[in-house]
């Protein structure tokens, strides 16, 4: 049972490049989330999907788009990467208001 | 602004002693709180949670205390072990499937 799987684990982009971060969960959870983690700031919610077919903005959505491809998969896209998007990105999933289960993160550097 | 915060960014503890990690929250309407542990290079891992209709909840070597009067949350770890070295986050359920995280406390266990 893998839980929440994120790919890639590491990525380096140049300013203006685009990329998609992938996330998949095998726990049959309804809700999925994308957070970013920056030093000294904890985790901040970018987007979430309460159920398949729905997505909503979180605290810091600017510069990102998401797709809830199916119940298992929730992707995060950076259309034009900026140095301010250098961060560690975490995907999480949950059933209702149960505790979130997190993946091990994607470490993104934008130069 | 951040609605959840931790009192101290770092905590150094002697192996075998008890650890107490504190957290203050500002949203009096929050009804669900969670503690997470994050080890280096990994995603946050659920430790224990508590709902607002409780004052105390115990797990294996961990206890969470909730004081709604002063909007304070604490995590107590009994007989701290080297494996407890990590960053600890409290999180607050602010509704609509969203969790707000504090900046975290780094716990270092001294041998």
mmCIF file of C-alpha atoms in Angstrom, chain A residues 19-21 23 32-35 45-50 53-58 60-61 63-69 73-79 89-91:
data_model
loop_
_atom_site.group_PDB
_atom_site.id
_atom_site.type_symbol
_atom_site.label_atom_id
_atom_site.label_comp_id
_atom_site.label_asym_id
_atom_site.label_seq_id
_atom_site.Cartn_x
_atom_site.Cartn_y
_atom_site.Cartn_z
ATOM 1 C CA UNK A 19 5.886 21.607 -15.683
ATOM 2 C CA UNK A 20 3.307 19.391 -14.036
ATOM 3 C CA UNK A 21 3.682 17.779 -10.640
ATOM 4 C CA UNK A 23 0.149 12.977 -7.371
ATOM 5 C CA UNK A 32 -6.912 15.815 -2.312
ATOM 6 C CA UNK A 33 -4.695 18.833 -1.669
ATOM 7 C CA UNK A 34 -1.583 20.636 -2.821
ATOM 8 C CA UNK A 35 0.554 22.494 -0.291
ATOM 9 C CA UNK A 45 -2.575 25.456 0.795
ATOM 10 C CA UNK A 46 -2.393 26.089 -2.948
ATOM 11 C CA UNK A 47 -5.454 24.232 -4.249
ATOM 12 C CA UNK A 48 -7.693 21.454 -3.076
ATOM 13 C CA UNK A 49 -10.266 19.106 -4.490
ATOM 14 C CA UNK A 50 -13.027 18.113 -2.097
ATOM 15 C CA UNK A 53 -14.737 16.808 -10.457
ATOM 16 C CA UNK A 54 -14.298 19.792 -8.137
ATOM 17 C CA UNK A 55 -11.343 22.048 -7.396
ATOM 18 C CA UNK A 56 -11.021 25.178 -5.271
ATOM 19 C CA UNK A 57 -8.390 27.781 -4.529
ATOM 20 C CA UNK A 58 -6.501 27.751 -1.303
ATOM 21 C CA UNK A 60 -1.734 30.856 -2.415
ATOM 22 C CA UNK A 61 -3.180 29.806 -5.821
ATOM 23 C CA UNK A 63 0.709 30.972 -10.709
ATOM 24 C CA UNK A 64 -0.721 27.470 -10.419
ATOM 25 C CA UNK A 65 -3.427 25.350 -11.985
ATOM 26 C CA UNK A 66 -4.730 21.942 -10.962
ATOM 27 C CA UNK A 67 -6.549 19.026 -12.510
ATOM 28 C CA UNK A 68 -8.422 16.313 -10.650
ATOM 29 C CA UNK A 69 -7.964 13.689 -13.327
ATOM 30 C CA UNK A 73 -4.928 11.573 -9.291
ATOM 31 C CA UNK A 74 -4.530 15.293 -8.677
ATOM 32 C CA UNK A 75 -1.925 17.224 -10.651
ATOM 33 C CA UNK A 76 -0.423 20.681 -10.125
ATOM 34 C CA UNK A 77 0.778 22.704 -13.094
ATOM 35 C CA UNK A 78 3.122 25.653 -13.236
ATOM 36 C CA UNK A 79 2.549 27.369 -16.574
ATOM 37 C CA UNK A 89 5.443 20.820 -2.814
ATOM 38 C CA UNK A 90 3.352 18.309 -0.923
ATOM 39 C CA UNK A 91 0.302 16.478 -2.083
#
